[in-house]
């Protein structure tokens, strides 16, 4: 997961090529495990303006979820990166219902969700988590 966090940090700094390389390496190392790495990569691709690739990764996660467990927080990250607030909120609600540790630990501080901070649905979700 070191590659994932490095990629997230680089993406937040706008160093997109290096971020994507690191995020892709994280996906390879994690084997797409439960969707967090792929969701982080989808967000990174979206931030780099590589929208088709970001959409492809979100669709990949949604499809995989019909066959196995995929962490909904990862799908929400991809949606948030694409500016799809409704999709991000839908997947964050799944994360809430499934008691996602990712949502509980990161939802209130994850800069990748900053696009949702002013959304009343997001504020309500944080209140229900005891974080609002």
mmCIF file with all atom_site columns, C-alpha atoms in Angstrom:
data_model
loop_
_atom_site.group_PDB
_atom_site.id
_atom_site.type_symbol
_atom_site.label_atom_id
_atom_site.label_alt_id
_atom_site.label_comp_id
_atom_site.label_asym_id
_atom_site.label_entity_id
_atom_site.label_seq_id
_atom_site.pdbx_PDB_ins_code
_atom_site.Cartn_x
_atom_site.Cartn_y
_atom_site.Cartn_z
_atom_site.occupancy
_atom_site.B_iso_or_equiv
_atom_site.pdbx_formal_charge
_atom_site.auth_seq_id
_atom_site.auth_comp_id
_atom_site.auth_asym_id
_atom_site.auth_atom_id
_atom_site.pdbx_PDB_model_num
ATOM 1   C CA . UNK A 1 1   ? 0.000   0.000   0.000   1.00 0.00 ? 1   UNK A CA 1
ATOM 2   C CA . UNK A 1 2   ? 3.023   2.320   0.145   1.00 0.00 ? 2   UNK A CA 1
ATOM 3   C CA . UNK A 1 3   ? 2.718   2.821   -3.615  1.00 0.00 ? 3   UNK A CA 1
ATOM 4   C CA . UNK A 1 4   ? -0.940  3.728   -3.195  1.00 0.00 ? 4   UNK A CA 1
ATOM 5   C CA . UNK A 1 5   ? -0.315  6.396   -0.568  1.00 0.00 ? 5   UNK A CA 1
ATOM 6   C CA . UNK A 1 6   ? 2.630   7.773   -2.515  1.00 0.00 ? 6   UNK A CA 1
ATOM 7   C CA . UNK A 1 7   ? 0.394   7.979   -5.592  1.00 0.00 ? 7   UNK A CA 1
ATOM 8   C CA . UNK A 1 8   ? -2.368  9.701   -3.637  1.00 0.00 ? 8   UNK A CA 1
ATOM 9   C CA . UNK A 1 9   ? 0.083   12.285  -2.318  1.00 0.00 ? 9   UNK A CA 1
ATOM 10  C CA . UNK A 1 10  ? 1.604   12.914  -5.733  1.00 0.00 ? 10  UNK A CA 1
ATOM 11  C CA . UNK A 1 11  ? -1.847  13.277  -7.254  1.00 0.00 ? 11  UNK A CA 1
ATOM 12  C CA . UNK A 1 12  ? -2.831  15.819  -4.618  1.00 0.00 ? 12  UNK A CA 1
ATOM 13  C CA . UNK A 1 13  ? 0.305   17.799  -5.507  1.00 0.00 ? 13  UNK A CA 1
ATOM 14  C CA . UNK A 1 14  ? -0.600  17.700  -9.211  1.00 0.00 ? 14  UNK A CA 1
ATOM 15  C CA . UNK A 1 15  ? 2.334   15.463  -10.163 1.00 0.00 ? 15  UNK A CA 1
ATOM 16  C CA . UNK A 1 16  ? 0.080   13.299  -12.274 1.00 0.00 ? 16  UNK A CA 1
ATOM 17  C CA . UNK A 1 17  ? 2.423   11.131  -14.355 1.00 0.00 ? 17  UNK A CA 1
ATOM 18  C CA . UNK A 1 18  ? 4.342   9.960   -11.300 1.00 0.00 ? 18  UNK A CA 1
ATOM 19  C CA . UNK A 1 19  ? 1.094   9.570   -9.346  1.00 0.00 ? 19  UNK A CA 1
ATOM 20  C CA . UNK A 1 20  ? -0.404  7.315   -11.983 1.00 0.00 ? 20  UNK A CA 1
ATOM 21  C CA . UNK A 1 21  ? 2.763   5.216   -12.198 1.00 0.00 ? 21  UNK A CA 1
ATOM 22  C CA . UNK A 1 22  ? 2.705   4.747   -8.426  1.00 0.00 ? 22  UNK A CA 1
ATOM 23  C CA . UNK A 1 23  ? -1.039  4.017   -8.329  1.00 0.00 ? 23  UNK A CA 1
ATOM 24  C CA . UNK A 1 24  ? -0.747  1.484   -11.152 1.00 0.00 ? 24  UNK A CA 1
ATOM 25  C CA . UNK A 1 25  ? 2.097   -0.192  -9.271  1.00 0.00 ? 25  UNK A CA 1
ATOM 26  C CA . UNK A 1 26  ? -0.103  -0.313  -6.167  1.00 0.00 ? 26  UNK A CA 1
ATOM 27  C CA . UNK A 1 27  ? -2.835  -2.067  -8.146  1.00 0.00 ? 27  UNK A CA 1
ATOM 28  C CA . UNK A 1 28  ? -0.280  -4.582  -9.451  1.00 0.00 ? 28  UNK A CA 1
ATOM 29  C CA . UNK A 1 29  ? 1.097   -5.216  -5.951  1.00 0.00 ? 29  UNK A CA 1
ATOM 30  C CA . UNK A 1 30  ? -2.323  -5.425  -4.333  1.00 0.00 ? 30  UNK A CA 1
ATOM 31  C CA . UNK A 1 31  ? -3.773  -7.517  -7.145  1.00 0.00 ? 31  UNK A CA 1
ATOM 32  C CA . UNK A 1 32  ? -6.811  -5.240  -7.257  1.00 0.00 ? 32  UNK A CA 1
ATOM 33  C CA . UNK A 1 33  ? -7.531  -6.307  -3.668  1.00 0.00 ? 33  UNK A CA 1
ATOM 34  C CA . UNK A 1 34  ? -11.026 -5.313  -2.596  1.00 0.00 ? 34  UNK A CA 1
ATOM 35  C CA . UNK A 1 35  ? -11.052 -2.263  -4.854  1.00 0.00 ? 35  UNK A CA 1
ATOM 36  C CA . UNK A 1 36  ? -9.232  0.341   -2.777  1.00 0.00 ? 36  UNK A CA 1
ATOM 37  C CA . UNK A 1 37  ? -6.175  0.428   -5.035  1.00 0.00 ? 37  UNK A CA 1
ATOM 38  C CA . UNK A 1 38  ? -8.222  0.486   -8.237  1.00 0.00 ? 38  UNK A CA 1
ATOM 39  C CA . UNK A 1 39  ? -10.475 3.192   -6.774  1.00 0.00 ? 39  UNK A CA 1
ATOM 40  C CA . UNK A 1 40  ? -7.429  5.270   -5.845  1.00 0.00 ? 40  UNK A CA 1
ATOM 41  C CA . UNK A 1 41  ? -6.089  4.774   -9.377  1.00 0.00 ? 41  UNK A CA 1
ATOM 42  C CA . UNK A 1 42  ? -9.434  5.799   -10.878 1.00 0.00 ? 42  UNK A CA 1
ATOM 43  C CA . UNK A 1 43  ? -9.332  8.992   -8.834  1.00 0.00 ? 43  UNK A CA 1
ATOM 44  C CA . UNK A 1 44  ? -5.737  9.639   -9.903  1.00 0.00 ? 44  UNK A CA 1
ATOM 45  C CA . UNK A 1 45  ? -6.580  9.144   -13.564 1.00 0.00 ? 45  UNK A CA 1
ATOM 46  C CA . UNK A 1 46  ? -9.514  11.526  -13.247 1.00 0.00 ? 46  UNK A CA 1
ATOM 47  C CA . UNK A 1 47  ? -7.334  14.171  -11.604 1.00 0.00 ? 47  UNK A CA 1
ATOM 48  C CA . UNK A 1 48  ? -4.852  13.793  -14.466 1.00 0.00 ? 48  UNK A CA 1
ATOM 49  C CA . UNK A 1 49  ? -7.642  14.452  -16.961 1.00 0.00 ? 49  UNK A CA 1
ATOM 50  C CA . UNK A 1 50  ? -7.591  10.873  -18.222 1.00 0.00 ? 50  UNK A CA 1
ATOM 51  C CA . UNK A 1 51  ? -11.351 10.555  -17.858 1.00 0.00 ? 51  UNK A CA 1
ATOM 52  C CA . UNK A 1 52  ? -11.910 7.496   -20.064 1.00 0.00 ? 52  UNK A CA 1
ATOM 53  C CA . UNK A 1 53  ? -9.358  5.512   -18.079 1.00 0.00 ? 53  UNK A CA 1
ATOM 54  C CA . UNK A 1 54  ? -10.912 6.658   -14.802 1.00 0.00 ? 54  UNK A CA 1
ATOM 55  C CA . UNK A 1 55  ? -14.389 5.653   -15.991 1.00 0.00 ? 55  UNK A CA 1
ATOM 56  C CA . UNK A 1 56  ? -13.048 2.286   -17.130 1.00 0.00 ? 56  UNK A CA 1
ATOM 57  C CA . UNK A 1 57  ? -11.660 1.571   -13.662 1.00 0.00 ? 57  UNK A CA 1
ATOM 58  C CA . UNK A 1 58  ? -14.898 2.586   -11.938 1.00 0.00 ? 58  UNK A CA 1
ATOM 59  C CA . UNK A 1 59  ? -16.857 0.327   -14.310 1.00 0.00 ? 59  UNK A CA 1
ATOM 60  C CA . UNK A 1 60  ? -14.355 -2.472  -13.646 1.00 0.00 ? 60  UNK A CA 1
ATOM 61  C CA . UNK A 1 61  ? -14.988 -2.172  -9.902  1.00 0.00 ? 61  UNK A CA 1
ATOM 62  C CA . UNK A 1 62  ? -18.761 -2.045  -10.312 1.00 0.00 ? 62  UNK A CA 1
ATOM 63  C CA . UNK A 1 63  ? -18.665 -5.147  -12.513 1.00 0.00 ? 63  UNK A CA 1
ATOM 64  C CA . UNK A 1 64  ? -16.348 -6.990  -10.115 1.00 0.00 ? 64  UNK A CA 1
ATOM 65  C CA . UNK A 1 65  ? -18.737 -6.225  -7.269  1.00 0.00 ? 65  UNK A CA 1
ATOM 66  C CA . UNK A 1 66  ? -21.353 -8.461  -8.911  1.00 0.00 ? 66  UNK A CA 1
ATOM 67  C CA . UNK A 1 67  ? -18.942 -11.396 -8.507  1.00 0.00 ? 67  UNK A CA 1
ATOM 68  C CA . UNK A 1 68  ? -17.013 -10.732 -5.283  1.00 0.00 ? 68  UNK A CA 1
ATOM 69  C CA . UNK A 1 69  ? -16.634 -8.286  -2.463  1.00 0.00 ? 69  UNK A CA 1
ATOM 70  C CA . UNK A 1 70  ? -15.351 -4.894  -3.608  1.00 0.00 ? 70  UNK A CA 1
ATOM 71  C CA . UNK A 1 71  ? -14.918 -2.095  -1.075  1.00 0.00 ? 71  UNK A CA 1
ATOM 72  C CA . UNK A 1 72  ? -17.535 0.553   -1.962  1.00 0.00 ? 72  UNK A CA 1
ATOM 73  C CA . UNK A 1 73  ? -15.291 3.314   -0.630  1.00 0.00 ? 73  UNK A CA 1
ATOM 74  C CA . UNK A 1 74  ? -12.950 2.623   -3.561  1.00 0.00 ? 74  UNK A CA 1
ATOM 75  C CA . UNK A 1 75  ? -15.794 3.029   -6.050  1.00 0.00 ? 75  UNK A CA 1
ATOM 76  C CA . UNK A 1 76  ? -16.832 6.250   -4.307  1.00 0.00 ? 76  UNK A CA 1
ATOM 77  C CA . UNK A 1 77  ? -13.299 7.609   -4.727  1.00 0.00 ? 77  UNK A CA 1
ATOM 78  C CA . UNK A 1 78  ? -13.419 7.024   -8.460  1.00 0.00 ? 78  UNK A CA 1
ATOM 79  C CA . UNK A 1 79  ? -16.827 8.672   -8.732  1.00 0.00 ? 79  UNK A CA 1
ATOM 80  C CA . UNK A 1 80  ? -15.645 11.651  -6.680  1.00 0.00 ? 80  UNK A CA 1
ATOM 81  C CA . UNK A 1 81  ? -12.637 12.090  -8.954  1.00 0.00 ? 81  UNK A CA 1
ATOM 82  C CA . UNK A 1 82  ? -14.945 12.115  -11.954 1.00 0.00 ? 82  UNK A CA 1
ATOM 83  C CA . UNK A 1 83  ? -17.095 14.797  -10.348 1.00 0.00 ? 83  UNK A CA 1
ATOM 84  C CA . UNK A 1 84  ? -20.025 12.380  -10.025 1.00 0.00 ? 84  UNK A CA 1
ATOM 85  C CA . UNK A 1 85  ? -21.343 13.482  -6.623  1.00 0.00 ? 85  UNK A CA 1
ATOM 86  C CA . UNK A 1 86  ? -24.475 11.349  -6.886  1.00 0.00 ? 86  UNK A CA 1
ATOM 87  C CA . UNK A 1 87  ? -22.443 8.238   -7.681  1.00 0.00 ? 87  UNK A CA 1
ATOM 88  C CA . UNK A 1 88  ? -19.927 8.986   -4.941  1.00 0.00 ? 88  UNK A CA 1
ATOM 89  C CA . UNK A 1 89  ? -22.722 9.443   -2.394  1.00 0.00 ? 89  UNK A CA 1
ATOM 90  C CA . UNK A 1 90  ? -24.446 6.236   -3.516  1.00 0.00 ? 90  UNK A CA 1
ATOM 91  C CA . UNK A 1 91  ? -21.239 4.255   -2.945  1.00 0.00 ? 91  UNK A CA 1
ATOM 92  C CA . UNK A 1 92  ? -20.475 6.003   0.329   1.00 0.00 ? 92  UNK A CA 1
ATOM 93  C CA . UNK A 1 93  ? -23.935 4.969   1.518   1.00 0.00 ? 93  UNK A CA 1
ATOM 94  C CA . UNK A 1 94  ? -23.053 1.374   0.569   1.00 0.00 ? 94  UNK A CA 1
ATOM 95  C CA . UNK A 1 95  ? -19.833 1.801   2.532   1.00 0.00 ? 95  UNK A CA 1
ATOM 96  C CA . UNK A 1 96  ? -21.820 3.060   5.522   1.00 0.00 ? 96  UNK A CA 1
ATOM 97  C CA . UNK A 1 97  ? -24.261 0.132   5.404   1.00 0.00 ? 97  UNK A CA 1
ATOM 98  C CA . UNK A 1 98  ? -21.379 -2.326  5.088   1.00 0.00 ? 98  UNK A CA 1
ATOM 99  C CA . UNK A 1 99  ? -19.496 -0.783  8.050   1.00 0.00 ? 99  UNK A CA 1
ATOM 100 C CA . UNK A 1 100 ? -16.505 0.149   5.905   1.00 0.00 ? 100 UNK A CA 1
ATOM 101 C CA . UNK A 1 101 ? -13.392 0.723   7.967   1.00 0.00 ? 101 UNK A CA 1
ATOM 102 C CA . UNK A 1 102 ? -12.124 2.927   5.128   1.00 0.00 ? 102 UNK A CA 1
ATOM 103 C CA . UNK A 1 103 ? -15.103 5.236   5.480   1.00 0.00 ? 103 UNK A CA 1
ATOM 104 C CA . UNK A 1 104 ? -14.843 5.301   9.263   1.00 0.00 ? 104 UNK A CA 1
ATOM 105 C CA . UNK A 1 105 ? -11.107 6.091   9.250   1.00 0.00 ? 105 UNK A CA 1
ATOM 106 C CA . UNK A 1 106 ? -10.801 8.346   6.214   1.00 0.00 ? 106 UNK A CA 1
ATOM 107 C CA . UNK A 1 107 ? -14.195 9.780   5.297   1.00 0.00 ? 107 UNK A CA 1
ATOM 108 C CA . UNK A 1 108 ? -13.813 12.918  7.357   1.00 0.00 ? 108 UNK A CA 1
ATOM 109 C CA . UNK A 1 109 ? -10.226 13.710  6.321   1.00 0.00 ? 109 UNK A CA 1
ATOM 110 C CA . UNK A 1 110 ? -9.693  12.220  2.858   1.00 0.00 ? 110 UNK A CA 1
ATOM 111 C CA . UNK A 1 111 ? -8.906  15.122  0.497   1.00 0.00 ? 111 UNK A CA 1
ATOM 112 C CA . UNK A 1 112 ? -10.182 13.061  -2.424  1.00 0.00 ? 112 UNK A CA 1
ATOM 113 C CA . UNK A 1 113 ? -13.677 13.587  -1.013  1.00 0.00 ? 113 UNK A CA 1
ATOM 114 C CA . UNK A 1 114 ? -13.321 17.365  -0.692  1.00 0.00 ? 114 UNK A CA 1
ATOM 115 C CA . UNK A 1 115 ? -15.694 17.801  -3.645  1.00 0.00 ? 115 UNK A CA 1
ATOM 116 C CA . UNK A 1 116 ? -18.437 16.457  -1.357  1.00 0.00 ? 116 UNK A CA 1
ATOM 117 C CA . UNK A 1 117 ? -17.734 18.525  1.773   1.00 0.00 ? 117 UNK A CA 1
ATOM 118 C CA . UNK A 1 118 ? -20.514 21.058  1.139   1.00 0.00 ? 118 UNK A CA 1
ATOM 119 C CA . UNK A 1 119 ? -23.051 18.418  0.076   1.00 0.00 ? 119 UNK A CA 1
ATOM 120 C CA . UNK A 1 120 ? -25.758 18.070  2.748   1.00 0.00 ? 120 UNK A CA 1
ATOM 121 C CA . UNK A 1 121 ? -25.899 14.317  2.066   1.00 0.00 ? 121 UNK A CA 1
ATOM 122 C CA . UNK A 1 122 ? -22.208 14.039  2.902   1.00 0.00 ? 122 UNK A CA 1
ATOM 123 C CA . UNK A 1 123 ? -22.637 16.133  6.043   1.00 0.00 ? 123 UNK A CA 1
ATOM 124 C CA . UNK A 1 124 ? -25.506 13.853  7.105   1.00 0.00 ? 124 UNK A CA 1
ATOM 125 C CA . UNK A 1 125 ? -23.342 10.788  6.486   1.00 0.00 ? 125 UNK A CA 1
ATOM 126 C CA . UNK A 1 126 ? -20.562 12.220  8.646   1.00 0.00 ? 126 UNK A CA 1
ATOM 127 C CA . UNK A 1 127 ? -23.081 12.959  11.416  1.00 0.00 ? 127 UNK A CA 1
ATOM 128 C CA . UNK A 1 128 ? -24.339 9.369   11.294  1.00 0.00 ? 128 UNK A CA 1
ATOM 129 C CA . UNK A 1 129 ? -20.720 8.207   11.582  1.00 0.00 ? 129 UNK A CA 1
ATOM 130 C CA . UNK A 1 130 ? -20.252 10.469  14.593  1.00 0.00 ? 130 UNK A CA 1
ATOM 131 C CA . UNK A 1 131 ? -17.741 12.563  12.636  1.00 0.00 ? 131 UNK A CA 1
ATOM 132 C CA . UNK A 1 132 ? -19.856 15.605  11.756  1.00 0.00 ? 132 UNK A CA 1
#
